Short mmCIF file of C-alpha atoms in Angstrom, two decimals:
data_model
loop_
_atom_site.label_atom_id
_atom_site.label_comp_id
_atom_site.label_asym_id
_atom_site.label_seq_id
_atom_site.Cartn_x
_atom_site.Cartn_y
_atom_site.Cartn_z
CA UNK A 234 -27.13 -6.69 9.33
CA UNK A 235 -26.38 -6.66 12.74
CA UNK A 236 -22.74 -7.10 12.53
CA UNK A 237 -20.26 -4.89 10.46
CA UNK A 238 -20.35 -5.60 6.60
CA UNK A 239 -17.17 -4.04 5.54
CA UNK A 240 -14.86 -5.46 8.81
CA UNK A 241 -16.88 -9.31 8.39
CA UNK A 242 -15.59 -8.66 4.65
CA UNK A 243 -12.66 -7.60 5.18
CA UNK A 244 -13.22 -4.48 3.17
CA UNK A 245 -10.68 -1.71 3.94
CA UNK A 246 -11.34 0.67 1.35
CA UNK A 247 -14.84 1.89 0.68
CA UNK A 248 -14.48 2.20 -3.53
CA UNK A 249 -17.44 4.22 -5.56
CA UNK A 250 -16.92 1.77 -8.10
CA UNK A 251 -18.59 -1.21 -6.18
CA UNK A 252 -22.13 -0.61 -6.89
CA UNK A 253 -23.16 -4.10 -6.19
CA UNK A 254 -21.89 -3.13 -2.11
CA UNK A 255 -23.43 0.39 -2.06
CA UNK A 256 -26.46 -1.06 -3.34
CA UNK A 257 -26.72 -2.93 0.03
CA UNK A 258 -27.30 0.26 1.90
CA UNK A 259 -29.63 2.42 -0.12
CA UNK A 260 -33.51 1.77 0.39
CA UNK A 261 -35.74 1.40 -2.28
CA UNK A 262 -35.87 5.03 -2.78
CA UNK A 263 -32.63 5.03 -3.05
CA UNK A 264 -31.84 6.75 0.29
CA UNK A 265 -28.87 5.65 2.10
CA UNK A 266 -30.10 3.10 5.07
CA UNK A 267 -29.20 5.15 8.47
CA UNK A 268 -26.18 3.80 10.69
CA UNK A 269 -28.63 2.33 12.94
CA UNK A 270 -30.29 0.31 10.09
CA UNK A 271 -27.00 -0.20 8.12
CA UNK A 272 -24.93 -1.72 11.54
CA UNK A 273 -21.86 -0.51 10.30
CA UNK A 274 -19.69 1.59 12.88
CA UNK A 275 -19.50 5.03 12.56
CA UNK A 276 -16.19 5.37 10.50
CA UNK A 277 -17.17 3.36 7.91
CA UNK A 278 -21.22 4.54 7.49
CA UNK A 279 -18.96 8.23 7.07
CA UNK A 280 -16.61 6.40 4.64
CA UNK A 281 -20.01 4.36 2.68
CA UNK A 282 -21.53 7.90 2.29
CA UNK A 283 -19.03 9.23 0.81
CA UNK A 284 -18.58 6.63 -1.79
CA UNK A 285 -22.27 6.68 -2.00
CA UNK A 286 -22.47 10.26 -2.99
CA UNK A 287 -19.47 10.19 -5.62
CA UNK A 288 -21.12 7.26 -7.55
CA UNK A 289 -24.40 9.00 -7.77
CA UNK A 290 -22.39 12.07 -8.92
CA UNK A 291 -20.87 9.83 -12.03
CA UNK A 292 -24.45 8.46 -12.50
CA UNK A 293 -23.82 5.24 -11.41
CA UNK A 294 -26.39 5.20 -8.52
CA UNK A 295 -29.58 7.34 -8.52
CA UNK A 296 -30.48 10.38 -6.09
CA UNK A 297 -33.69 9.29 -6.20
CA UNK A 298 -35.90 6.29 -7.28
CA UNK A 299 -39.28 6.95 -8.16
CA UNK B 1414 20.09 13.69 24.62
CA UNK B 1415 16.31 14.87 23.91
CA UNK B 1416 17.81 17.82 21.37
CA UNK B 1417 19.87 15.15 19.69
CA UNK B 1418 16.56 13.03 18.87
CA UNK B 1419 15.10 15.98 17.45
CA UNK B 1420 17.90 16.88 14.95
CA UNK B 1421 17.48 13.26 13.77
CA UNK B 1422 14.44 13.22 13.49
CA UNK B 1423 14.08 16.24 11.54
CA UNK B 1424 17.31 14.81 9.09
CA UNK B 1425 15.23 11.81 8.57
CA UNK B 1426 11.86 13.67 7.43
CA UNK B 1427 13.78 15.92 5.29
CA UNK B 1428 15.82 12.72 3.37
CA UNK B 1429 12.09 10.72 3.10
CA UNK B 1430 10.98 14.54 1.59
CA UNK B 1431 13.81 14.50 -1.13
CA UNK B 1432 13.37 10.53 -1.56
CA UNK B 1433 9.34 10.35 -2.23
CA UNK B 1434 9.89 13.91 -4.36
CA UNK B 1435 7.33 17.13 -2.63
CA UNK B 1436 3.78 16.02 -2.44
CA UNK B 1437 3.22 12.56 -4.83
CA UNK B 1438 -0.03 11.14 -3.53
CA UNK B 1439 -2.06 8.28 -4.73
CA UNK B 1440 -4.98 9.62 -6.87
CA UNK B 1441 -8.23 8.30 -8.91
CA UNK B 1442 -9.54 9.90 -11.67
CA UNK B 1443 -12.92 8.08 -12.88
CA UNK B 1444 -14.92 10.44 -15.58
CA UNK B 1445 -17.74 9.81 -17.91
CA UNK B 1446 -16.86 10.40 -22.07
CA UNK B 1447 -19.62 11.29 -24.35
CA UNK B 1448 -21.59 9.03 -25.95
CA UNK B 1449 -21.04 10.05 -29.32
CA UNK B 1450 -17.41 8.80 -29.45
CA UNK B 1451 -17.37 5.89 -32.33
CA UNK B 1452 -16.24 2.46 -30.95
CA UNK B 1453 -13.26 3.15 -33.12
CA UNK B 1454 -12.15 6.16 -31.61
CA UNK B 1455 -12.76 5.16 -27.81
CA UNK B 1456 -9.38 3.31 -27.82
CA UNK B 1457 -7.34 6.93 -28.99
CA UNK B 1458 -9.51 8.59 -26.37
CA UNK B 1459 -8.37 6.18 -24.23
CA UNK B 1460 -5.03 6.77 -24.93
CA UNK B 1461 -5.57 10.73 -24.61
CA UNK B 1462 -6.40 10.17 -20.99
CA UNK B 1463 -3.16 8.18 -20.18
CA UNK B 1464 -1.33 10.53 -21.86
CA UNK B 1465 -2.58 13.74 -20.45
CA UNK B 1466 -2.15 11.74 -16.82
CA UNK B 1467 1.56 11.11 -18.20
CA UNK B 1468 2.19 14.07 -19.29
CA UNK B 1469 1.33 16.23 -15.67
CA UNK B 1470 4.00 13.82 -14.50
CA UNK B 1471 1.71 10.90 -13.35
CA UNK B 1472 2.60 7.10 -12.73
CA UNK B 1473 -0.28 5.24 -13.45
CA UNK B 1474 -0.90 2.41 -11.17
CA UNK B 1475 -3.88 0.45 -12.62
CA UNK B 1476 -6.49 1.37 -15.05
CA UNK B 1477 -9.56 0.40 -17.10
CA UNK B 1478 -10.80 0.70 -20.68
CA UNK B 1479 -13.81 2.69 -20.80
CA UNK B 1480 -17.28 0.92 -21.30
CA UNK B 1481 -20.86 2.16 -22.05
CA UNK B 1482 -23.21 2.59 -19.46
CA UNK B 1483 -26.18 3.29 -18.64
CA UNK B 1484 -26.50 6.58 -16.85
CA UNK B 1485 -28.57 6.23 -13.54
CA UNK B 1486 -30.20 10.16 -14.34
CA UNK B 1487 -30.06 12.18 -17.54
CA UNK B 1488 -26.86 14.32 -16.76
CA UNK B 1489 -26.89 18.02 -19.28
CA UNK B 1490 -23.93 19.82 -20.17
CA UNK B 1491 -23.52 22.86 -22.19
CA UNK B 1492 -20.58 21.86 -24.92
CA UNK B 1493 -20.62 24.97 -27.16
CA UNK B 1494 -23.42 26.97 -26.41
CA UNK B 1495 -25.60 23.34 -26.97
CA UNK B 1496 -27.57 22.20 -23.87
CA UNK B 1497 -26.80 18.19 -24.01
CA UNK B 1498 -28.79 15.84 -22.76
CA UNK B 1499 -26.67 12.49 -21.75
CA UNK B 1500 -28.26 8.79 -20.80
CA UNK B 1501 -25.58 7.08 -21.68
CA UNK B 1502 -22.02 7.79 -21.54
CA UNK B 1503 -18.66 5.57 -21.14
CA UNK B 1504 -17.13 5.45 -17.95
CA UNK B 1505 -13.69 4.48 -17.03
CA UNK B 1506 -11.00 5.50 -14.68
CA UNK B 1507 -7.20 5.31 -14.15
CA UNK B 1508 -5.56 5.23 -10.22
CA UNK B 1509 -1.93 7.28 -10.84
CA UNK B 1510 0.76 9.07 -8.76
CA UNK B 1511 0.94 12.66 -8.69
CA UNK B 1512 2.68 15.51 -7.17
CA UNK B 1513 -0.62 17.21 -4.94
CA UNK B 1514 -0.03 20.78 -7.13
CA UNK B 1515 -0.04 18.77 -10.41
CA UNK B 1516 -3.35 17.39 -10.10
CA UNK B 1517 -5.10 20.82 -9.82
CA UNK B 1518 -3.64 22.07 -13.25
CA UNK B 1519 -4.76 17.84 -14.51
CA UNK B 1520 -7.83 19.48 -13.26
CA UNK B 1521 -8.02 22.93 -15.15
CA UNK B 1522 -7.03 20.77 -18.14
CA UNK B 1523 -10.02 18.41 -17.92
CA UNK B 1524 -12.58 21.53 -17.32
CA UNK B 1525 -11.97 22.78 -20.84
CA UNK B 1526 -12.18 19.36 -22.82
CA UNK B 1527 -15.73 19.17 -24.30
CA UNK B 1528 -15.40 14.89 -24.81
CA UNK B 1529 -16.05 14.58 -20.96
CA UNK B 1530 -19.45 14.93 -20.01
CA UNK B 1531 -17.55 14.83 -16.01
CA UNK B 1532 -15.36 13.65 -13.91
CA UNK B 1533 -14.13 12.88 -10.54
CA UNK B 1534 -10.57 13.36 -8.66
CA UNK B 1535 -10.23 11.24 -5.65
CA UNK B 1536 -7.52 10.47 -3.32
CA UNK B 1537 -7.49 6.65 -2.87
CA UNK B 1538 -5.14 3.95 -1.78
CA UNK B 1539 -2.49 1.81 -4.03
CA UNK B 1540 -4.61 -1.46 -3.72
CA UNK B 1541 -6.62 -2.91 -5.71
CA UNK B 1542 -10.14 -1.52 -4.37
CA UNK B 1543 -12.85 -3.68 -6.34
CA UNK B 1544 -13.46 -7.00 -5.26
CA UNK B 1545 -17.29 -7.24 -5.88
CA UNK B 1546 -17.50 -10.18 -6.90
CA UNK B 1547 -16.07 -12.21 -4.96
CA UNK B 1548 -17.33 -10.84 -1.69
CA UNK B 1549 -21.30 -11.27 -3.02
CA UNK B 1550 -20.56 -14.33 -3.60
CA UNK B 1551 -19.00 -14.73 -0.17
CA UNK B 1552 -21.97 -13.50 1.26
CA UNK B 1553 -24.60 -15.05 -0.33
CA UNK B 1554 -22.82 -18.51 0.57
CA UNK B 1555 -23.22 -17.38 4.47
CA UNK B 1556 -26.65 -16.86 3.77
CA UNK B 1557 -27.16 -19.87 2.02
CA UNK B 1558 -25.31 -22.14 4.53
CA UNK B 1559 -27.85 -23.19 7.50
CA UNK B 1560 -30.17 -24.51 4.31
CA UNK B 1561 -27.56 -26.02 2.23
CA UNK B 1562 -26.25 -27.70 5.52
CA UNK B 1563 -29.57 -29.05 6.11
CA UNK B 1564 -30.53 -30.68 3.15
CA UNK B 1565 -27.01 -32.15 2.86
CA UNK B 1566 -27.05 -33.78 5.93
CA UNK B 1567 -30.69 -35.00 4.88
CA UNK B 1568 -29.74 -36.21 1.66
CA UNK B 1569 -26.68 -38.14 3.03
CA UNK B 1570 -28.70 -39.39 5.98
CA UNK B 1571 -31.53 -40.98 3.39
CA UNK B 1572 -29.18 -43.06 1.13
CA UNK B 1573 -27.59 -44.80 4.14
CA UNK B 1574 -30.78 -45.11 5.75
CA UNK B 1575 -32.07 -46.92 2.15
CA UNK B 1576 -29.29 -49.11 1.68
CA UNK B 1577 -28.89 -50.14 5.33
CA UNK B 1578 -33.03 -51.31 4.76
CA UNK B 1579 -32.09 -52.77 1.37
CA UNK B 1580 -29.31 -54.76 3.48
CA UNK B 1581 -31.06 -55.96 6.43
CA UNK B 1582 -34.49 -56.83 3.87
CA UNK B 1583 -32.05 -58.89 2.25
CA UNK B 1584 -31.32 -60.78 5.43
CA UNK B 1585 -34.62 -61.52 6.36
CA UNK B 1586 -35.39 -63.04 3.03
CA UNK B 1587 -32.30 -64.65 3.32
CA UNK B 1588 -33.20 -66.54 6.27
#
């Protein structure tokens, strides 16, 4: 993912809700892929880990995968 | 003139102030009910939650009914001096509009209800935020377009190539 997901998407807001999209950027450990991994610019990767944490916190996504 | 500006400026703030009411922002609460509400009851739960948005003086935008899930980690919380344990639990989660001092006492409220294993209280936009769907789709048809492209063009390519053979064979038994 070289290019910006959430721009080439058109994706304005970042929702917790969207697991299938955070999914994208978590590693099989379920660690969140690092902005230079991820390619997405700076406000967004802030915006993605925020979403990121609040569905883990509703047990949606896991803190960890073992 | 520059003095003048400001006055007007400050009229026009004050009129937007008394328009929009003090502090109504756009807010998300998403929270996770207990799992050992009957499929009966969920709908009056349901309604509880609308209400007790309604009734803090929220407008509720958009909403939805909530549904079992499975819970990603075992989540514990003490209800009555019992230690829980929760794997499952249905989730659901209503976008409103709320004055900004509301929404804390929305939150004392939820604190002390035991049918909420938790919750969250975001600030979000208006708009309609989920689009899953269609976007994997979207982007699993840009990764599937160089091949699809391919064969299509080989598979059209073929059947001309055959009947053009088909038609010129013909000719030369022909003659």
């Amino acid at each position: 993912m070289k290019q910006d997901y959430f721009s080439a998407n058109n994706i304005k807001y970042i929702d917790y809700k969207d697991i299938e999209i955070l999914k994208k950027f978590l590693n099989p450990n379920g660690k969140i892929v690092s902005h230079k991994r991820s390619g997405v610019t700076s406000k967004n990767q802030r915006a993605l880990t925020s979403a990121i944490k609040h569905a883990r916190f509703m047990g949606l996504l896991p803190f960890v995968v073992k | 003139m520059k003095p003048m500006q400001d006055n007007e400026i400050k009229d026009e703030i004050a009129s937007n102030d008394a328009d929009t009411g003090v502090n109504e922002r756009v807010y998300e609460l998403g929270y996770l009910l207990v799992p050992s509400i009957t499929e009966e009851n969920l709908p009056v739960m349901y309604g509880n939650v609308k209400e007790l948005v309604s009734s803090f003086k929220g407008e509720i935008i958009s909403d939805e009914m909530p549904k079992i899930i499975p819970l990603a980690y075992s989540m514990v919380k003490v209800i009555s001096n019992v230690r829980n344990k929760f794997n499952t639990a249905y989730f659901g989660w209503t976008k409103f509009v709320m004055d900004s001092d509301k929404v804390l006492e929305l939150k004392k409220k939820l604190d002390l209800d035991p049918n909420f294993v938790r919750f969250l209280i975001l600030k979000t936009v208006k708009e309609n935020t989920i689009a899953a769907k269609r976007f994997v789709g979207r982007d699993a048809g840009h990764k599937r377009v160089p091949n699809t492209h391919k064969t299509v063009e080989g598979e059209e390519a073929v059947p001309i190539n055959k009947e053009e053979i088909d038609k010129e064979i013909d000719a030369m038994i022909a003659v």
